[in-house]
């Protein structure tokens, strides 16, 4: 089908196209993403925003707010995804941790290794984002927001706990890469002085491993779990490349739709980029 210049299946609408054409183009992608989401019974961390992609009308009418939210969430997920892929490439963690499903509602308690890793991650600034303030900066109105989102945090803590070979190496690698933002010095000091890690701790592939897979229950969640064992068997580099290709395809598609909808030149920096470059640091 040839393009009419207002946005058809042949390609995105041109800059300055009518709003309706942009809404139609965005809604098509949002519907595909929602189709991937179906069948996941758990509702978590969604609030009002999670209702927007469910119906044809709201996909179009709220397309701008849905795309804003998808970009924010996608970049937050990218920070932890790229961090973990880097840990695997460094030999500090393993892709085998991704072969099992996870309980996205799981919260470790007591004084075990997983709980300590969660506390360790909390020293990085990206996990102290004010979600309401961040969405306000991006122009998402109150009635279209979510108010709590810890999917990336839960995922990274689980995958590290399942496969680390040195907690010190994990922390130092994350800090050196800088993808999770700077360290909050007070939090780190408290952790080191009052809750040092146990040198006897070892990784456990069965941590936070439910009997069946049911997904995160959140819209536009691209962090891998329950992957086919053949991916890890490709070897670290090829496995990371395969997973990265799939993840960043989804993120790039979202970024493209965002740019089309808001007439943004993708060669120029978003006005919002300064706020989310390190996952919207507060």
Coordinates of N, CA and C in Angstrom, one line a residue, residues 29-185:
X29 N 1.3 0.2 17.3 CA 2.4 -0.3 18.0 C 2.0 -0.7 19.5
X30 N 1.2 0.2 20.1 CA 0.8 0.0 21.5 C -0.1 -1.2 21.5
X31 N -0.9 -1.5 20.5 CA -1.8 -2.7 20.5 C -0.9 -3.9 20.4
X32 N 0.1 -3.9 19.6 CA 1.0 -5.0 19.5 C 1.7 -5.3 20.9
X33 N 2.1 -4.3 21.6 CA 2.7 -4.4 22.9 C 1.7 -5.0 23.9
X34 N 0.5 -4.5 23.8 CA -0.5 -5.0 24.7 C -0.8 -6.5 24.5
X35 N -0.8 -6.9 23.2 CA -1.0 -8.3 22.9 C 0.1 -9.1 23.5
X36 N 1.3 -8.7 23.6 CA 2.4 -9.4 24.2 C 2.1 -9.5 25.7
X37 N 1.4 -8.5 26.3 CA 1.2 -8.4 27.7 C 0.0 -9.4 28.1
X38 N -0.9 -9.7 27.3 CA -2.1 -10.5 27.6 C -1.7 -11.8 28.2
X39 N -2.5 -12.3 29.1 CA -2.3 -13.6 29.6 C -1.5 -13.6 30.9
X40 N -1.0 -12.4 31.3 CA -0.3 -12.2 32.5 C -1.3 -11.7 33.6
X41 N -1.6 -12.5 34.5 CA -2.8 -12.2 35.4 C -2.4 -11.2 36.4
X42 N -1.2 -11.1 36.8 CA -0.8 -10.3 37.9 C -0.9 -8.8 37.5
X43 N -1.5 -8.0 38.4 CA -1.6 -6.6 38.2 C -0.7 -5.9 39.2
X44 N 0.3 -5.2 38.8 CA 1.3 -4.7 39.8 C 1.9 -3.4 39.2
X45 N 2.0 -2.4 40.1 CA 2.7 -1.2 39.8 C 2.2 -0.4 38.6
X46 N 0.9 -0.6 38.3 CA 0.4 0.0 37.1 C -0.5 1.3 37.4
X47 N -1.3 1.2 38.4 CA -2.2 2.4 38.7 C -2.9 2.8 37.4
X48 N -3.1 4.1 37.3 CA -3.9 4.6 36.2 C -3.3 4.3 34.8
X49 N -2.0 4.5 34.7 CA -1.3 4.4 33.5 C -1.5 3.0 32.8
X50 N -1.6 2.0 33.6 CA -1.7 0.6 33.1 C -3.0 0.3 32.4
X51 N -4.0 1.2 32.7 CA -5.3 1.0 32.0 C -5.3 1.6 30.6
X52 N -4.4 2.5 30.4 CA -4.5 3.3 29.1 C -4.3 2.4 27.8
X53 N -3.4 1.4 27.9 CA -3.2 0.6 26.6 C -4.3 -0.5 26.4
X54 N -5.3 -0.6 27.2 CA -6.2 -1.8 27.2 C -7.3 -1.7 26.1
X55 N -7.7 -0.4 25.8 CA -8.8 -0.3 24.9 C -8.4 0.5 23.7
X56 N -9.0 0.3 22.5 CA -8.7 1.0 21.3 C -8.8 2.5 21.5
X57 N -9.8 3.0 22.1 CA -10.1 4.4 22.2 C -8.9 5.1 23.0
X58 N -8.6 4.5 24.2 CA -7.6 5.1 25.0 C -6.2 5.0 24.4
X59 N -5.9 3.9 23.7 CA -4.6 3.8 23.0 C -4.4 5.0 22.1
X60 N -5.5 5.5 21.4 CA -5.4 6.6 20.5 C -5.4 7.9 21.3
X61 N -6.4 8.1 22.1 CA -6.6 9.4 22.8 C -5.4 9.7 23.8
X62 N -4.9 8.6 24.4 CA -3.8 8.8 25.4 C -2.5 8.3 24.8
X63 N -2.3 8.3 23.5 CA -1.1 7.8 22.8 C 0.1 8.5 23.3
X64 N 0.0 9.8 23.4 CA 1.2 10.6 23.9 C 1.6 10.2 25.3
X65 N 0.7 10.1 26.2 CA 1.1 9.7 27.6 C 1.6 8.3 27.7
X66 N 1.0 7.4 26.9 CA 1.5 6.0 26.8 C 2.9 6.0 26.3
X67 N 3.2 6.7 25.3 CA 4.6 6.7 24.7 C 5.5 7.4 25.7
X68 N 5.1 8.4 26.4 CA 6.0 9.0 27.4 C 6.4 8.0 28.4
X69 N 5.4 7.3 28.9 CA 5.6 6.3 30.0 C 6.4 5.1 29.5
X70 N 6.2 4.7 28.2 CA 7.0 3.6 27.7 C 8.5 4.0 27.5
X71 N 8.8 5.2 27.2 CA 10.2 5.7 27.0 C 10.8 5.7 28.4
X72 N 10.1 6.3 29.4 CA 10.7 6.4 30.8 C 11.0 5.0 31.3
X73 N 10.0 4.1 31.2 CA 10.2 2.7 31.7 C 11.2 2.0 30.9
X74 N 11.2 2.2 29.6 CA 12.2 1.5 28.7 C 13.6 1.9 29.1
X75 N 13.8 3.2 29.4 CA 15.2 3.6 29.7 C 15.6 3.1 31.1
X76 N 14.6 3.1 32.0 CA 15.0 2.5 33.3 C 15.3 1.1 33.2
X77 N 14.6 0.3 32.4 CA 14.9 -1.1 32.2 C 16.2 -1.2 31.5
X78 N 16.5 -0.4 30.5 CA 17.8 -0.4 29.8 C 19.0 -0.3 30.7
X79 N 18.8 0.6 31.7 CA 20.0 0.8 32.7 C 20.3 -0.5 33.4
X80 N 19.3 -1.2 33.9 CA 19.6 -2.5 34.6 C 19.9 -3.6 33.7
X81 N 19.3 -3.6 32.5 CA 19.6 -4.7 31.5 C 21.0 -4.6 31.1
X82 N 21.4 -3.4 30.7 CA 22.8 -3.2 30.2 C 23.8 -3.5 31.3
X83 N 23.4 -3.1 32.5 CA 24.3 -3.4 33.7 C 24.5 -4.9 33.8
X84 N 23.4 -5.6 33.8 CA 23.6 -7.1 34.0 C 24.3 -7.7 32.9
X85 N 24.0 -7.3 31.6 CA 24.7 -7.9 30.5 C 26.2 -7.6 30.6
X86 N 26.6 -6.4 31.1 CA 28.0 -6.1 31.4 C 28.6 -7.0 32.5
X87 N 27.8 -7.3 33.5 CA 28.3 -8.2 34.6 C 28.6 -9.6 34.0
X88 N 27.7 -10.0 33.1 CA 27.9 -11.3 32.5 C 29.2 -11.3 31.6
X89 N 29.3 -10.3 30.8 CA 30.5 -10.2 29.9 C 31.8 -10.2 30.7
X90 N 31.7 -9.6 31.9 CA 32.9 -9.5 32.7 C 33.2 -10.8 33.5
X91 N 32.2 -11.7 33.4 CA 32.4 -13.0 34.1 C 32.0 -12.9 35.6
X92 N 31.3 -11.9 35.9 CA 31.0 -11.6 37.3 C 29.6 -12.3 37.7
X93 N 28.7 -12.4 36.7 CA 27.4 -13.0 36.8 C 27.2 -13.9 35.6
X94 N 26.1 -14.7 35.5 CA 25.9 -15.6 34.5 C 24.5 -15.5 33.8
X95 N 24.5 -15.8 32.5 CA 23.2 -15.7 31.8 C 22.3 -16.9 32.3
X96 N 22.8 -17.9 32.9 CA 22.0 -19.0 33.4 C 20.9 -18.6 34.4
X97 N 21.2 -17.4 35.0 CA 20.2 -16.9 36.0 C 18.9 -16.6 35.3
X98 N 18.9 -16.3 34.0 CA 17.7 -15.9 33.3 C 16.9 -17.1 32.8
X99 N 17.3 -18.3 33.0 CA 16.6 -19.5 32.5 C 15.4 -19.8 33.4
X100 N 15.3 -19.3 34.5 CA 14.1 -19.6 35.4 C 13.2 -18.4 35.5
X101 N 11.9 -18.7 35.7 CA 10.9 -17.6 35.9 C 11.2 -16.9 37.3
X102 N 10.6 -15.8 37.5 CA 10.8 -15.1 38.8 C 9.5 -14.5 39.3
X103 N 9.3 -14.4 40.6 CA 8.2 -13.8 41.2 C 8.4 -12.3 41.3
X104 N 7.7 -11.5 40.6 CA 8.0 -10.1 40.5 C 7.5 -9.4 41.8
X105 N 6.7 -10.1 42.6 CA 6.2 -9.5 43.9 C 7.1 -9.9 45.0
X106 N 8.1 -10.7 44.8 CA 9.0 -11.3 45.9 C 9.8 -10.2 46.5
X107 N 9.8 -10.2 47.9 CA 10.7 -9.3 48.6 C 11.4 -10.1 49.7
X108 N 12.7 -10.2 49.6 CA 13.5 -11.0 50.5 C 13.5 -10.4 51.9
X109 N 13.5 -11.2 52.9 CA 13.5 -10.7 54.3 C 14.6 -11.4 55.1
X110 N 14.8 -11.0 56.3 CA 15.8 -11.6 57.1 C 17.2 -11.1 56.8
X111 N 18.2 -12.0 57.0 CA 19.6 -11.6 56.8 C 20.3 -12.4 55.8
X112 N 19.5 -12.8 54.7 CA 20.2 -13.6 53.7 C 20.9 -12.8 52.7
X113 N 21.5 -13.5 51.8 CA 22.4 -12.9 50.7 C 21.5 -12.0 49.8
X114 N 20.4 -12.5 49.4 CA 19.5 -11.8 48.5 C 19.1 -10.4 49.1
X115 N 18.7 -10.5 50.3 CA 18.3 -9.2 51.0 C 19.5 -8.2 51.0
X116 N 20.7 -8.7 51.2 CA 21.9 -7.8 51.3 C 22.1 -7.2 49.9
X117 N 22.0 -8.0 48.9 CA 22.2 -7.5 47.5 C 21.2 -6.4 47.2
X118 N 20.0 -6.6 47.6 CA 19.0 -5.6 47.4 C 19.4 -4.3 48.1
X119 N 19.9 -4.4 49.3 CA 20.3 -3.2 50.1 C 21.5 -2.6 49.4
X120 N 22.4 -3.4 48.8 CA 23.6 -2.9 48.1 C 23.1 -2.1 46.9
X121 N 22.1 -2.6 46.2 CA 21.7 -1.8 45.0 C 21.0 -0.5 45.4
X122 N 20.5 -0.4 46.6 CA 19.8 0.8 47.0 C 20.8 1.9 47.2
X123 N 22.1 1.7 47.2 CA 23.1 2.8 47.4 C 23.2 3.5 46.1
X124 N 22.7 3.0 45.0 CA 22.8 3.7 43.7 C 21.6 4.6 43.4
X125 N 21.9 5.8 43.0 CA 20.9 6.9 42.9 C 19.7 6.6 42.1
X126 N 19.9 5.8 41.0 CA 18.8 5.6 40.1 C 17.6 4.9 40.8
X127 N 17.8 4.2 41.9 CA 16.7 3.6 42.6 C 16.1 4.4 43.6
X128 N 16.3 5.7 43.6 CA 15.7 6.7 44.5 C 14.9 7.8 43.7
X129 N 14.4 7.4 42.5 CA 13.7 8.3 41.6 C 12.3 8.6 42.2
X130 N 12.0 9.9 42.2 CA 10.6 10.3 42.5 C 9.7 10.1 41.3
X131 N 9.0 9.1 41.2 CA 8.2 8.8 40.0 C 7.2 9.8 39.6
X132 N 6.5 10.4 40.6 CA 5.6 11.4 40.3 C 6.3 12.7 39.7
X133 N 7.4 13.1 40.3 CA 8.1 14.2 39.8 C 8.7 14.0 38.4
X134 N 9.2 12.8 38.2 CA 9.7 12.5 36.9 C 8.6 12.5 35.8
X135 N 7.5 11.9 36.1 CA 6.4 12.0 35.1 C 5.8 13.4 34.9
X136 N 5.8 14.2 36.0 CA 5.4 15.6 35.8 C 6.3 16.3 34.8
X137 N 7.6 16.1 35.0 CA 8.6 16.7 34.1 C 8.4 16.3 32.6
X138 N 7.9 15.1 32.4 CA 7.7 14.6 31.1 C 6.3 14.9 30.6
X139 N 5.5 15.6 31.4 CA 4.2 16.1 30.9 C 3.1 15.1 31.1
X140 N 3.2 14.0 31.9 CA 2.2 13.1 32.1 C 1.3 13.6 33.2
X141 N 0.0 13.8 33.0 CA -0.9 14.3 34.0 C -1.1 13.3 35.1
X142 N -1.5 13.8 36.3 CA -1.7 13.0 37.5 C -2.6 11.8 37.2
X143 N -3.7 12.0 36.5 CA -4.7 11.0 36.3 C -4.2 9.9 35.3
X144 N -3.1 10.1 34.7 CA -2.6 9.1 33.7 C -1.3 8.5 34.2
X145 N -0.9 8.7 35.4 CA 0.4 8.2 35.9 C 0.3 6.9 36.6
X146 N 1.5 6.2 36.8 CA 1.7 5.2 37.8 C 2.4 5.9 39.0
X147 N 2.4 5.3 40.2 CA 3.0 6.0 41.3 C 4.1 5.1 42.0
X148 N 4.3 3.9 41.5 CA 5.3 3.1 42.1 C 5.8 2.1 41.0
X149 N 7.1 2.0 40.9 CA 7.6 1.1 39.8 C 9.0 0.6 40.2
X150 N 9.0 -0.7 40.6 CA 10.3 -1.2 41.0 C 10.7 -2.5 40.3
X151 N 10.0 -2.7 39.1 CA 10.3 -3.8 38.3 C 11.8 -4.0 37.9
X152 N 12.5 -2.9 37.5 CA 13.9 -3.1 37.2 C 14.7 -3.5 38.4
X153 N 14.4 -2.9 39.5 CA 15.1 -3.1 40.8 C 15.0 -4.6 41.2
X154 N 13.8 -5.1 41.2 CA 13.5 -6.5 41.6 C 14.2 -7.5 40.6
X155 N 14.2 -7.2 39.3 CA 14.8 -8.1 38.3 C 16.3 -8.1 38.5
X156 N 17.0 -7.0 38.7 CA 18.4 -7.0 38.8 C 18.9 -7.7 40.1
X157 N 18.2 -7.4 41.2 CA 18.6 -8.0 42.4 C 18.4 -9.5 42.4
X158 N 17.4 -10.0 41.7 CA 17.2 -11.5 41.6 C 18.3 -12.1 40.7
X159 N 18.6 -11.5 39.6 CA 19.6 -12.1 38.7 C 21.0 -12.1 39.2
X160 N 21.3 -11.1 40.0 CA 22.6 -11.0 40.6 C 22.7 -12.1 41.7
X161 N 21.7 -12.2 42.5 CA 21.7 -13.2 43.6 C 21.8 -14.6 43.1
X162 N 21.2 -14.8 42.0 CA 21.2 -16.2 41.4 C 22.6 -16.6 40.8
X163 N 23.4 -15.6 40.5 CA 24.6 -16.0 39.7 C 25.9 -15.3 40.0
X164 N 26.0 -14.5 41.0 CA 27.3 -13.8 41.3 C 28.4 -14.8 41.7
X165 N 29.6 -14.4 41.4 CA 30.7 -15.2 41.9 C 31.6 -14.4 42.9
X166 N 31.3 -13.1 43.0 CA 32.0 -12.2 44.0 C 31.1 -11.0 44.2
X167 N 30.6 -10.8 45.4 CA 29.8 -9.6 45.6 C 30.6 -8.3 45.5
X168 N 31.8 -8.3 45.9 CA 32.7 -7.2 45.7 C 32.9 -6.8 44.3
X169 N 33.1 -7.9 43.4 CA 33.3 -7.6 42.0 C 32.0 -7.1 41.4
X170 N 30.9 -7.6 41.8 CA 29.6 -7.0 41.3 C 29.5 -5.6 41.6
X171 N 29.7 -5.2 42.9 CA 29.5 -3.8 43.3 C 30.5 -2.9 42.5
X172 N 31.8 -3.3 42.5 CA 32.8 -2.5 41.8 C 32.6 -2.3 40.3
X173 N 32.1 -3.4 39.7 CA 31.8 -3.3 38.3 C 30.6 -2.4 38.0
X174 N 29.6 -2.5 38.8 CA 28.4 -1.6 38.6 C 28.8 -0.1 38.9
X175 N 29.6 0.1 39.9 CA 30.0 1.5 40.2 C 30.9 2.0 39.1
X176 N 31.8 1.2 38.6 CA 32.7 1.7 37.5 C 32.0 2.0 36.2
X177 N 31.0 1.2 35.9 CA 30.2 1.4 34.7 C 29.3 2.6 34.7
X178 N 28.8 2.9 35.9 CA 28.0 4.1 36.1 C 26.6 4.2 35.6
X179 N 26.1 3.1 35.1 CA 24.8 3.1 34.4 C 23.7 3.2 35.4
X180 N 23.9 3.0 36.7 CA 22.9 3.1 37.7 C 23.1 4.4 38.5
X181 N 23.9 5.3 38.0 CA 24.0 6.6 38.6 C 25.1 6.6 39.7
X182 N 25.4 7.7 40.3 CA 26.4 7.8 41.4 C 25.9 7.1 42.7
X183 N 26.9 6.7 43.5 CA 26.6 6.1 44.8 C 26.2 7.1 45.8
X184 N 25.2 6.8 46.6 CA 24.8 7.7 47.7 C 25.7 7.4 48.9
X185 N 26.6 8.3 49.2 CA 27.7 8.0 50.2 C 27.1 7.6 51.6

